[in-house]
Coordinates of N, CA and C in Angstrom, one line a residue:
X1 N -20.1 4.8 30.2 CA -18.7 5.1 30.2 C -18.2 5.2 31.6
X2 N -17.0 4.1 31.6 CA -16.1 4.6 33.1 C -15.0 5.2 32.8
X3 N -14.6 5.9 34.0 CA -13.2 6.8 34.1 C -12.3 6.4 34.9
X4 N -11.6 5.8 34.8 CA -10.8 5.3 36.0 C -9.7 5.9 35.8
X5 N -9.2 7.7 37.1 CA -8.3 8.0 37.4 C -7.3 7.8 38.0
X6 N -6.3 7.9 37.7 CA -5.1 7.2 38.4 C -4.2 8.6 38.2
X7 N -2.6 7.9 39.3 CA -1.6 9.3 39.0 C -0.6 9.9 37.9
X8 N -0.2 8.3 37.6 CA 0.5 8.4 36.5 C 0.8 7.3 35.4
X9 N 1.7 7.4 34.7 CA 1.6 6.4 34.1 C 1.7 4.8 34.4
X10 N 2.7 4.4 34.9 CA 2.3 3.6 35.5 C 1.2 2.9 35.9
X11 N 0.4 3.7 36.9 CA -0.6 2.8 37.2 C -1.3 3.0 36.0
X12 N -1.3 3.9 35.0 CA -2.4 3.5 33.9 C -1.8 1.9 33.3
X13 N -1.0 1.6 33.2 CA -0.2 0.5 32.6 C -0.8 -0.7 33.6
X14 N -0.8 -0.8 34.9 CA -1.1 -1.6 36.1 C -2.5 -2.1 35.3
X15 N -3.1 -0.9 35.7 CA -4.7 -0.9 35.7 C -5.6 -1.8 34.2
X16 N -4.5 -1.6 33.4 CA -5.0 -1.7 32.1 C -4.8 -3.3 31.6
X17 N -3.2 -3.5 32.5 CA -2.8 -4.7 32.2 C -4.0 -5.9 33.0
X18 N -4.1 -5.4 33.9 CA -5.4 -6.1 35.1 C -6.2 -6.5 34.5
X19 N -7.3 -5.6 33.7 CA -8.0 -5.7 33.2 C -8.1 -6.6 32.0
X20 N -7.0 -6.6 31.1 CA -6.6 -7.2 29.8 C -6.7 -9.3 30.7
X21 N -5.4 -8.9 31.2 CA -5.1 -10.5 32.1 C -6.5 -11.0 32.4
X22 N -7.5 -10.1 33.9 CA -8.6 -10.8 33.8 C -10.1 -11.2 32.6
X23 N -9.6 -10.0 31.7 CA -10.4 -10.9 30.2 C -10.0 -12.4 30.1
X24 N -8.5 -12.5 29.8 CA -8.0 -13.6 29.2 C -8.4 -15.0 30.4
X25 N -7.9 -14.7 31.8 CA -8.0 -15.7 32.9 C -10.1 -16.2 32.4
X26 N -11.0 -15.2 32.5 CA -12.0 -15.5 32.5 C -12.6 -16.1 30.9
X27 N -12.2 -15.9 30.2 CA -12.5 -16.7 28.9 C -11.3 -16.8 28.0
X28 N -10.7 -18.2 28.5 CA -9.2 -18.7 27.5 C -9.0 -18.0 26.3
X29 N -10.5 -18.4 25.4 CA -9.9 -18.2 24.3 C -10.5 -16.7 24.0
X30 N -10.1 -15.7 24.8 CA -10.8 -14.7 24.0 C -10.1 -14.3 22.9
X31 N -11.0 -13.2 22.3 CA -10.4 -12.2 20.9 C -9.6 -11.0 21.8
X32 N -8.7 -10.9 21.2 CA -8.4 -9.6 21.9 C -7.8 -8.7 20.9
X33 N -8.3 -7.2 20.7 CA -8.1 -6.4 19.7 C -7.3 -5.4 20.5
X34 N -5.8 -5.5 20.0 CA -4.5 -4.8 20.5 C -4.3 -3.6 19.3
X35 N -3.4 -2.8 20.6 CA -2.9 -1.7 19.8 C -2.0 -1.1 19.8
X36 N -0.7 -0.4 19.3 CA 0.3 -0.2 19.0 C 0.8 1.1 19.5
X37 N 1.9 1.8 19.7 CA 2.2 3.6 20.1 C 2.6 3.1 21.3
X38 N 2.8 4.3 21.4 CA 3.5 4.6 23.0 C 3.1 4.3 24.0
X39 N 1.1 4.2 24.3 CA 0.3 4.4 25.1 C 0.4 2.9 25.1
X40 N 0.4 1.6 24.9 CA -0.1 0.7 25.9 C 1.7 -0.5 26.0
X41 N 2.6 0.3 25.7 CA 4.2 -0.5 26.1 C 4.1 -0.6 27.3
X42 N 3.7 0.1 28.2 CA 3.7 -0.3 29.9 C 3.0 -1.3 30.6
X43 N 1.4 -1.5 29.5 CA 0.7 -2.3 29.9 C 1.3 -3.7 29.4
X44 N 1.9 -3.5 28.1 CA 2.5 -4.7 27.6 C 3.4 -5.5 28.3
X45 N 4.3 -4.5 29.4 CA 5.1 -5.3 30.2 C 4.8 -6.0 31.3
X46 N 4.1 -5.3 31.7 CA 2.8 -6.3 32.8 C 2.7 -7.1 32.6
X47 N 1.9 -7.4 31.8 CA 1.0 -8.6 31.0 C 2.7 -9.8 30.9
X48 N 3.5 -9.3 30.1 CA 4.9 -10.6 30.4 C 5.2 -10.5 31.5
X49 N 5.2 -9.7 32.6 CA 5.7 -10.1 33.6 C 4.4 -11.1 34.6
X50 N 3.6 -10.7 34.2 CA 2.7 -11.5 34.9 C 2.6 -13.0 33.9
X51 N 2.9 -13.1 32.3 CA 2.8 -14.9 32.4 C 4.4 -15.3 32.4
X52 N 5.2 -14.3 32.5 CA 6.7 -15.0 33.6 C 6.1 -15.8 35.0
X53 N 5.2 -15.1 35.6 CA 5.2 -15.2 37.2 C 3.9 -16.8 36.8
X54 N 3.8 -17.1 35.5 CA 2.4 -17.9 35.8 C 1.3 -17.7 35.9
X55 N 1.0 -16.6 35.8 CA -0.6 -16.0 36.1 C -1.5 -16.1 34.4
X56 N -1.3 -16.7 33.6 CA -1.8 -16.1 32.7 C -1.6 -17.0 31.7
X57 N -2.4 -17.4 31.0 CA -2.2 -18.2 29.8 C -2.6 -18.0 28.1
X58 N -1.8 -17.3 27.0 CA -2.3 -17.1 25.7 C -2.5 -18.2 24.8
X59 N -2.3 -19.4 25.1 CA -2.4 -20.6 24.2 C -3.4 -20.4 23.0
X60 N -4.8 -20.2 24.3 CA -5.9 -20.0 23.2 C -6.2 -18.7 22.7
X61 N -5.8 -17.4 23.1 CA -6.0 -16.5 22.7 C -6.1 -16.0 21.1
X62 N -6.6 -15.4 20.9 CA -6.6 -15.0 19.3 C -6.2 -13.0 19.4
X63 N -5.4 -12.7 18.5 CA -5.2 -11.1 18.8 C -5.6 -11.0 17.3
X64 N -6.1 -9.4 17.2 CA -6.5 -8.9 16.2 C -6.4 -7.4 16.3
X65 N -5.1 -7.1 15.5 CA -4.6 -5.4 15.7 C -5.4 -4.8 14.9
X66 N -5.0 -3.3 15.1 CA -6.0 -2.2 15.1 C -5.4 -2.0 13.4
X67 N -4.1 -2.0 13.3 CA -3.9 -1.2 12.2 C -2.2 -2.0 11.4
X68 N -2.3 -1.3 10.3 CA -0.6 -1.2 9.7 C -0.2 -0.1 8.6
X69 N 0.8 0.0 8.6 CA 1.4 0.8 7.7 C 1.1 0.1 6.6
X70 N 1.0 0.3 5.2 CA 0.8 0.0 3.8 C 1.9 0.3 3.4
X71 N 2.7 -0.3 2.4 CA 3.7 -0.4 1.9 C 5.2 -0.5 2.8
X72 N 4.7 -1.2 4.0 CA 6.4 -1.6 4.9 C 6.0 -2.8 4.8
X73 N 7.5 -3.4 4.8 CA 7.8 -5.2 5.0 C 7.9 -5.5 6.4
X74 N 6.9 -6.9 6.6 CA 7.0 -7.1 8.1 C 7.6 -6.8 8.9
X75 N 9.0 -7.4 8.5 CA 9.8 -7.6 9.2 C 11.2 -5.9 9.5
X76 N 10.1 -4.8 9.1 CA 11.0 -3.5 9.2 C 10.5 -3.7 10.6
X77 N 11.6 -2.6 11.1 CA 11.8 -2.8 12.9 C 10.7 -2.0 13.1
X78 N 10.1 -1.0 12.1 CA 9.0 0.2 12.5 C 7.1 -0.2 12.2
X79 N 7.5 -1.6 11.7 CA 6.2 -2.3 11.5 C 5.5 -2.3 12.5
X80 N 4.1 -2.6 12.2 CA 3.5 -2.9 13.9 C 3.5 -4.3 14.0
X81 N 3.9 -5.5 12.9 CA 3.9 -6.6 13.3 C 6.0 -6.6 14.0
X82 N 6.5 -6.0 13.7 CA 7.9 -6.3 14.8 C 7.4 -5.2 16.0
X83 N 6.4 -4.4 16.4 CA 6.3 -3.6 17.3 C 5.9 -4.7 18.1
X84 N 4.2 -5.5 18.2 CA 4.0 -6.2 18.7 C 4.7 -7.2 19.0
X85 N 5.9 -7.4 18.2 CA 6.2 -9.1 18.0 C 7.5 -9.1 19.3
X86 N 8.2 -7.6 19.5 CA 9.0 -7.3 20.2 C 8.9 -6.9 21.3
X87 N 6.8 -6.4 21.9 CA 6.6 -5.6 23.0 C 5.7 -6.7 23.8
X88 N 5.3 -8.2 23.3 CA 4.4 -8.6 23.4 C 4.1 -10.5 23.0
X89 N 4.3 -10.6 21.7 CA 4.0 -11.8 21.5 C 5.4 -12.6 21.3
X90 N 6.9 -12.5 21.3 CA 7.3 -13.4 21.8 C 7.4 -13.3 23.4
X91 N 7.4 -12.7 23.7 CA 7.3 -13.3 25.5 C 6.1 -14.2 25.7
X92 N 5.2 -14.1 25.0 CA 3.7 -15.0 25.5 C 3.9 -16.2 24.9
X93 N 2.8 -17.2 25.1 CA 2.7 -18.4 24.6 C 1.4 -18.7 23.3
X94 N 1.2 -16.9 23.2 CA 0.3 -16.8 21.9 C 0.8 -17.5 20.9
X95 N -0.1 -18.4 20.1 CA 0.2 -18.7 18.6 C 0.3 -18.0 17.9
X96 N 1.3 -18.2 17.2 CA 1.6 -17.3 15.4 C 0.2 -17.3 14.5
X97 N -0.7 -18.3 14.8 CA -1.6 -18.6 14.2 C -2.7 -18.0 14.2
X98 N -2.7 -17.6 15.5 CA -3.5 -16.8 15.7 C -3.5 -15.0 16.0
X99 N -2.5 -14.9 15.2 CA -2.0 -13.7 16.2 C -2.6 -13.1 14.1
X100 N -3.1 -11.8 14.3 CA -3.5 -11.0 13.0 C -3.7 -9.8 13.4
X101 N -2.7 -9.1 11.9 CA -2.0 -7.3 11.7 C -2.7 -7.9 10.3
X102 N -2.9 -6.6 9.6 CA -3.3 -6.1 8.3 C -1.7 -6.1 7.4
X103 N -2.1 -6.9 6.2 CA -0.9 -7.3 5.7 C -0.3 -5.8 4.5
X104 N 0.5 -5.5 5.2 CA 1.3 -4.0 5.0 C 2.5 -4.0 3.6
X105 N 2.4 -5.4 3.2 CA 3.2 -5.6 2.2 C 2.3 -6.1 0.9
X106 N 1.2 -6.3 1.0 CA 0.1 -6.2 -0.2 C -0.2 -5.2 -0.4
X107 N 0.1 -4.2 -1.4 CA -0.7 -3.0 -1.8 C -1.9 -2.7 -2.4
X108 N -2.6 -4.2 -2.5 CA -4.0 -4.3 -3.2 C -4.5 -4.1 -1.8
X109 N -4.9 -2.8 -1.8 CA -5.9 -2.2 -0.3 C -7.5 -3.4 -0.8
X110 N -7.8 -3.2 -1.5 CA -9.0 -3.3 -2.0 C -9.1 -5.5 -1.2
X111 N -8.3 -5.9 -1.2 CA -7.9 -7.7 -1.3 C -7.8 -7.6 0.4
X112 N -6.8 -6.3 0.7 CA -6.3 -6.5 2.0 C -7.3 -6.3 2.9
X113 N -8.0 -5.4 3.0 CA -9.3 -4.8 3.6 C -10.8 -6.1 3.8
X114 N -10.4 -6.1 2.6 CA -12.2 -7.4 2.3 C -11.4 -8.7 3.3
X115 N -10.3 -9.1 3.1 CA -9.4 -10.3 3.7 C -9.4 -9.8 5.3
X116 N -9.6 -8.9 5.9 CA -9.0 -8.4 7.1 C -10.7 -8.2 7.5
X117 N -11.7 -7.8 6.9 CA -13.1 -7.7 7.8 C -13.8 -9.4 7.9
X118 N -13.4 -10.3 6.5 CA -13.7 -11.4 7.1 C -12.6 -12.1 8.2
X119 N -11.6 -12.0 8.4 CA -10.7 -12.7 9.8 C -11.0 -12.1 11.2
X120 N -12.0 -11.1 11.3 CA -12.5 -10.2 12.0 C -14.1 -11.2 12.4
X121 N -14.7 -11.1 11.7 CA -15.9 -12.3 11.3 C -15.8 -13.3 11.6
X122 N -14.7 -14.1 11.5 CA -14.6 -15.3 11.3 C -14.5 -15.5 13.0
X123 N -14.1 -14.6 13.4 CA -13.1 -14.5 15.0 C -14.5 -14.4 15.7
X124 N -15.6 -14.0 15.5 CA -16.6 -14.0 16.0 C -17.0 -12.5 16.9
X125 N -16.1 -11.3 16.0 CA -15.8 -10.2 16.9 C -14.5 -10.3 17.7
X126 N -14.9 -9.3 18.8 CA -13.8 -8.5 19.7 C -14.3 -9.2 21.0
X127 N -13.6 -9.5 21.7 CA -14.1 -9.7 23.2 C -13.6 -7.9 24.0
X128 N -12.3 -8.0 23.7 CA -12.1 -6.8 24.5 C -11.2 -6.2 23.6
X129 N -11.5 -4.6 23.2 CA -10.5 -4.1 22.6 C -10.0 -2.7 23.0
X130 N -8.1 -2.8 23.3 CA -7.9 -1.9 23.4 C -7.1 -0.6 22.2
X131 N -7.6 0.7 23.0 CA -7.1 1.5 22.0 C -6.4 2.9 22.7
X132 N -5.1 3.5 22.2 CA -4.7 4.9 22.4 C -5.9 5.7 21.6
X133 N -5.4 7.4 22.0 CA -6.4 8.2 21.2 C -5.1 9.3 20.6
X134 N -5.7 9.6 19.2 CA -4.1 10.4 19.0 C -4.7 12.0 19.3
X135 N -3.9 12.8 19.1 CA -4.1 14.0 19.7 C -5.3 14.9 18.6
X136 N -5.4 14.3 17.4 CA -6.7 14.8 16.9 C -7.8 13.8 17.1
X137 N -7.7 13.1 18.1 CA -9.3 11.7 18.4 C -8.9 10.7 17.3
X138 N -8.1 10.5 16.5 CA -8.1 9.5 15.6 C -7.7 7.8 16.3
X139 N -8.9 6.9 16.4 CA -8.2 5.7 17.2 C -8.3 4.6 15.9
X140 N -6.9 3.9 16.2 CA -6.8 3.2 15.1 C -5.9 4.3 14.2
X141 N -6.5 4.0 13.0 CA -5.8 5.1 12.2 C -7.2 5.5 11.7
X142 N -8.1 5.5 11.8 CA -9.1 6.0 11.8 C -9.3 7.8 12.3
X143 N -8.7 8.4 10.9 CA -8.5 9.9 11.2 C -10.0 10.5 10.9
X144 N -9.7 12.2 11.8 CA -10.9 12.5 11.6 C -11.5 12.8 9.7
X145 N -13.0 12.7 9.9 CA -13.1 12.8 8.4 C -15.1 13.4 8.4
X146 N -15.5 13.1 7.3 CA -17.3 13.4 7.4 C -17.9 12.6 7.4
X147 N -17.7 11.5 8.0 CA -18.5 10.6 8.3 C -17.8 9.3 8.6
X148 N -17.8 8.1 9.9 CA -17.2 7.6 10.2 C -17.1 6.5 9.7
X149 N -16.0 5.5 8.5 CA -15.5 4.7 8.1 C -16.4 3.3 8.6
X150 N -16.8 2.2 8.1 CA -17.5 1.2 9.0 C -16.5 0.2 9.0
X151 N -15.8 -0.1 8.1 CA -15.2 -1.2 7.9 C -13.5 -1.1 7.5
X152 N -12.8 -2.5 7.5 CA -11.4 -2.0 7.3 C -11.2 -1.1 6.4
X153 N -10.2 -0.1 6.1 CA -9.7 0.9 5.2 C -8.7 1.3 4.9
X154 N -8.0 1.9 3.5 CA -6.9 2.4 3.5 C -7.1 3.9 3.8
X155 N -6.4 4.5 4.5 CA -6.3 5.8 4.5 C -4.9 6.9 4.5
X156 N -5.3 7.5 4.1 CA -4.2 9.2 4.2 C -4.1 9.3 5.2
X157 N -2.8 9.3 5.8 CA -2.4 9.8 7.5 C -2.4 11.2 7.3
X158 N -3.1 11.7 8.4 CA -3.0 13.3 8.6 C -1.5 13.4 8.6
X159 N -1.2 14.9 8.6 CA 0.1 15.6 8.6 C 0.2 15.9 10.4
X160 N -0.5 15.9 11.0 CA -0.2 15.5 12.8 C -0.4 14.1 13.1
X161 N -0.4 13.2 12.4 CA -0.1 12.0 12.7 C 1.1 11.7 12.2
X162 N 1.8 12.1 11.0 CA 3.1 11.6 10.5 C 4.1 11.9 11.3
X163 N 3.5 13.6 11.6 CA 4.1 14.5 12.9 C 4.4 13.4 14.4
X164 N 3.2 13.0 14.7 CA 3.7 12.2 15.8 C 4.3 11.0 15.9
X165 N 4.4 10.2 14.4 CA 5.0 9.3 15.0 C 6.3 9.3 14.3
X166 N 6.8 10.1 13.6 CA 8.4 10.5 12.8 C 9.5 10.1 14.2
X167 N 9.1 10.3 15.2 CA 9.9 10.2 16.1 C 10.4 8.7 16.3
X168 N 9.7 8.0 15.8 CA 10.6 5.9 15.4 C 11.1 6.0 13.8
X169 N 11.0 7.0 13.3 CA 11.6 6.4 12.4 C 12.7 7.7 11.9
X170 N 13.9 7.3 11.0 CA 15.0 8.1 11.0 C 14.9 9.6 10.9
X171 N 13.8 10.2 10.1 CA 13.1 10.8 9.2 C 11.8 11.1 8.9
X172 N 11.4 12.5 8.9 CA 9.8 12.4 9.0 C 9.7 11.8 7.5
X173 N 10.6 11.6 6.3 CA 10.5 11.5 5.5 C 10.0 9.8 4.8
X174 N 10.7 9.4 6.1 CA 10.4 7.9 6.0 C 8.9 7.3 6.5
X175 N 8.5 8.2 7.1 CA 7.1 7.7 7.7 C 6.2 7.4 6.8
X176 N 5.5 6.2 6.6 CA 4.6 5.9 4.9 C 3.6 6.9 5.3
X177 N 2.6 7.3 4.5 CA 1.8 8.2 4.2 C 0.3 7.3 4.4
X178 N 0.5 6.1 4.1 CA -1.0 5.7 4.3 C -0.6 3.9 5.1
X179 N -1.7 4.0 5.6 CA -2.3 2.7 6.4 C -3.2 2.0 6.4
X180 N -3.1 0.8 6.7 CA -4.5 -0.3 6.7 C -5.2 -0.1 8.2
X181 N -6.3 0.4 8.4 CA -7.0 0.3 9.7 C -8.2 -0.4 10.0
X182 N -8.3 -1.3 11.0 CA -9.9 -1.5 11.5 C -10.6 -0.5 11.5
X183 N -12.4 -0.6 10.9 CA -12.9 0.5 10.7 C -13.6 0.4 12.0
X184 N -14.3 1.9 12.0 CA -15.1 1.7 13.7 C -16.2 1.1 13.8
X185 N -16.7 0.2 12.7 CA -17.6 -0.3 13.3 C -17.5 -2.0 14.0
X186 N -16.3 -3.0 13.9 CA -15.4 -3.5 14.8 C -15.4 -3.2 16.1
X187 N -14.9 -1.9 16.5 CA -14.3 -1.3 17.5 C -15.7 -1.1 18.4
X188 N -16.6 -0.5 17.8 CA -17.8 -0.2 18.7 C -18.7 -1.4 19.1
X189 N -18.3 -2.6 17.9 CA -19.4 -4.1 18.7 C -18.4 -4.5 19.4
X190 N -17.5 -4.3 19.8 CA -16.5 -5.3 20.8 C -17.4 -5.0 22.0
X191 N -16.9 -6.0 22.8 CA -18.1 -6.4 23.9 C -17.3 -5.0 24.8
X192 N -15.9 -5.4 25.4 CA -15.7 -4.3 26.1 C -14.4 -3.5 25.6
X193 N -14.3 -2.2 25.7 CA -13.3 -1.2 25.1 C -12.7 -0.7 25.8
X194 N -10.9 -0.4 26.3 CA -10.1 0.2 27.1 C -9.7 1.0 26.4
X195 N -9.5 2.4 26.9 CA -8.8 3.0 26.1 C -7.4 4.0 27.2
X196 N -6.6 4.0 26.7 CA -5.3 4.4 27.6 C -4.8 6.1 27.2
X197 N -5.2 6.6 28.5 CA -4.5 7.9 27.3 C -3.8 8.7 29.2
X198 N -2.7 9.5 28.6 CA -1.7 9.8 29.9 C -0.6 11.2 29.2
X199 N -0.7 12.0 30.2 CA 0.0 13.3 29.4 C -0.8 14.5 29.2
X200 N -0.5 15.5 29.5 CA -1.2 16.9 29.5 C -1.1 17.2 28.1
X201 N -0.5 16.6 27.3 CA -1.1 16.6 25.4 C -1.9 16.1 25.4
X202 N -2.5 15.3 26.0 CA -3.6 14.3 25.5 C -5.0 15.3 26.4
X203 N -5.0 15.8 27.0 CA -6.2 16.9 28.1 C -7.0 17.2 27.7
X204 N -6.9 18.1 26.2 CA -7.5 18.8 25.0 C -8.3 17.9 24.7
X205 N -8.0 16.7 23.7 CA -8.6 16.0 22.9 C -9.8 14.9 24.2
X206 N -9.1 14.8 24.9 CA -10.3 13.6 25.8 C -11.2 14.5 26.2
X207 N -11.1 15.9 26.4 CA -12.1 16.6 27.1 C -13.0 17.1 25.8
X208 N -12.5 16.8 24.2 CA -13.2 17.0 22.9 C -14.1 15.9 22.8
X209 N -13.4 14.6 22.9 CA -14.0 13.1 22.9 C -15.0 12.9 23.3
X210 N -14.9 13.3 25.0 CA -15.9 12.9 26.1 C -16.6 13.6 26.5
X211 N -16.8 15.0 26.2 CA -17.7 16.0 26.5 C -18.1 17.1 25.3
X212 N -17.7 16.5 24.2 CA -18.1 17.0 23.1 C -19.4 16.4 22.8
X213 N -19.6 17.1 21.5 CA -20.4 16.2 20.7 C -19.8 15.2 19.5
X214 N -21.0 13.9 19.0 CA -20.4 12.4 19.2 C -20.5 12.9 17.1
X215 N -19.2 13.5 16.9 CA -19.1 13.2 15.2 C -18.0 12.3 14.5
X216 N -17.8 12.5 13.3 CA -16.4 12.0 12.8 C -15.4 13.1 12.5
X217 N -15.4 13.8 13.0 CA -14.1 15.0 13.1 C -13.4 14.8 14.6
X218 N -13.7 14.2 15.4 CA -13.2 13.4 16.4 C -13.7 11.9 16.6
X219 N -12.7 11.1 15.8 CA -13.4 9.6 16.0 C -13.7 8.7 17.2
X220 N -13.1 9.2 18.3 CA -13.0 8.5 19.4 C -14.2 8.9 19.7
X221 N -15.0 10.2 20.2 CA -16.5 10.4 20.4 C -17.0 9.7 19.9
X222 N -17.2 8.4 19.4 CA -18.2 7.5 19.1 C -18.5 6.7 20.4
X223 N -17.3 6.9 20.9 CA -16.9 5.9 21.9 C -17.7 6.3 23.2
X224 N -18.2 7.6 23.3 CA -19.6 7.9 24.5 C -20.7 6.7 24.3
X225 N -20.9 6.4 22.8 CA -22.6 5.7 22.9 C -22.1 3.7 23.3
X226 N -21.0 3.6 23.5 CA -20.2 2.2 23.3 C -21.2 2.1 25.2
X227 N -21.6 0.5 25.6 CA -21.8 0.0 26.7 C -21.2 -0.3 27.7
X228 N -19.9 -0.5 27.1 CA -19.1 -0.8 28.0 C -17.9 -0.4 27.5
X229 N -17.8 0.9 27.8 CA -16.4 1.5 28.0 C -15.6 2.7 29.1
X230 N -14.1 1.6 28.4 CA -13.6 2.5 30.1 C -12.2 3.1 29.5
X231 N -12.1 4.4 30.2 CA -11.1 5.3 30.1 C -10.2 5.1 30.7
X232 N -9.3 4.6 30.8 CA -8.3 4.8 32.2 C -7.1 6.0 31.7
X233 N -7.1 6.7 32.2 CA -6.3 8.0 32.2 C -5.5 8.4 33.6
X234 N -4.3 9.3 33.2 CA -4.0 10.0 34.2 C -4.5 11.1 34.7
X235 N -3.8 12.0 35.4 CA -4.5 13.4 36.2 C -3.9 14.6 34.9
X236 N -2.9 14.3 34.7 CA -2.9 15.1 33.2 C -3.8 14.9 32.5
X237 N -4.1 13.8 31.8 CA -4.5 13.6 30.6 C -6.5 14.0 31.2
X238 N -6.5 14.2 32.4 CA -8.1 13.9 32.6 C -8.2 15.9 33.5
X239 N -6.9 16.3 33.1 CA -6.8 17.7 34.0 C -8.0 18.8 33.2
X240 N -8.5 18.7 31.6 CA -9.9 19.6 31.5 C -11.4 18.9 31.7
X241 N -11.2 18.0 32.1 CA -12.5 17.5 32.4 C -13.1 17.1 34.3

């Protein structure tokens, strides 16, 4: 496990996008397993500003998100396929074709899930995947629970996750209650894992994660036994450890 401290947000966004760009520059067509929230919009702007400037090519890339809401239409502005599609993949020269979110308007969890771990399979894995941590360790939507999930899944959003993210949508009332998520066992064979976390809310839980012990009541602690993983955090977010 690396920790790469930085001051603020910003350079977590720099640092992250760096790293993302040199995956892609060193193997065209990687997989890349993206993720959604607050935590990687800075890095996302990088990353277009650097293939504005030419640095960077998604032609061959393949993306593969972490998650979706269950029962929202694409095309609602609070989807994670218009989140990405507006933070991210139209500014790139990624293919539509290749670009895969867990289909949020099928309510057959059972079709959506089995359909989403073979395009996962087929992709040959994760080359690099990144992830936020939410303030109870849940990455992905992969909430805490008794034992850690292996494969895609539908799940019950905690009541501090609906909590945190009510703030995009009109109403905590509108926030769906359940989600399609990559399970962790995806996330842990990915060859290399970023995870972005920034803010003296976030302090608690990374110093739970990374110096706790490794269970499913904090899902991101899996992520100690991972080979290759890197933290990049701020001096808040890294201020108990």
């Amino acid at each position: 496990m690396r920790i790469i401290k930085v001051k603020n947000y910003d350079e977590v966004s720099v640092k992250t996008a760096n790293m993302i760009l040199g995956q892609v520059n060193l193997k065209p067509d990687a997989v890349l397993g993206l993720a959604t929230g607050g935590s990687p919009v800075g890095a996302y702007k990088k990353i277009v500003e650097a293939y504005n400037n030419g640095e960077v090519d998604f032609s061959g890339v393949t993306t593969i998100n972490l998650d979706e809401y269950r029962g929202i239409k694409r095309n609602h502005e609070q989807s994670y396929w218009s989140f990405m599609q507006e933070n991210l993949f139209k500014h790139v020269n990624v293919r539509e074709d290749h670009i895969f979110i867990p289909n949020g308007e099928n309510l057959n969890s059972e079709e959506v899930c089995r359909e989403y771990d073979k395009i996962i399979e087929n992709a040959g894995g994760i080359d690099m995947q990144l992830l936020g941590i939410g303030l109870d360790g849940h990455i992905g939507f992969n909430e805490p629970a008794d034992h850690f999930e292996k494969n895609t899944h539908c799940v019950e959003l905690t009541e501090s996750t609906i909590e945190a993210n009510k703030r995009f949508f009109e109403s905590k009332d509108e926030v769906p209650r359940q989600a399609y998520t990559m399970g962790i066992l995806p996330i842990v064979q990915a060859k290399k894992v970023i995870m972005i976390a920034n803010g003296k809310n976030k302090a608690d839980i990374i110093k739970k994660a990374f110096t706790g012990p490794v269970t499913p009541e904090v899902p991101a602690s899996i992520l100690q036994m991972h080979p290759d993983f890197t933290l990049i955090a701020d001096e808040d977010a890294l201020s108990e450890i």
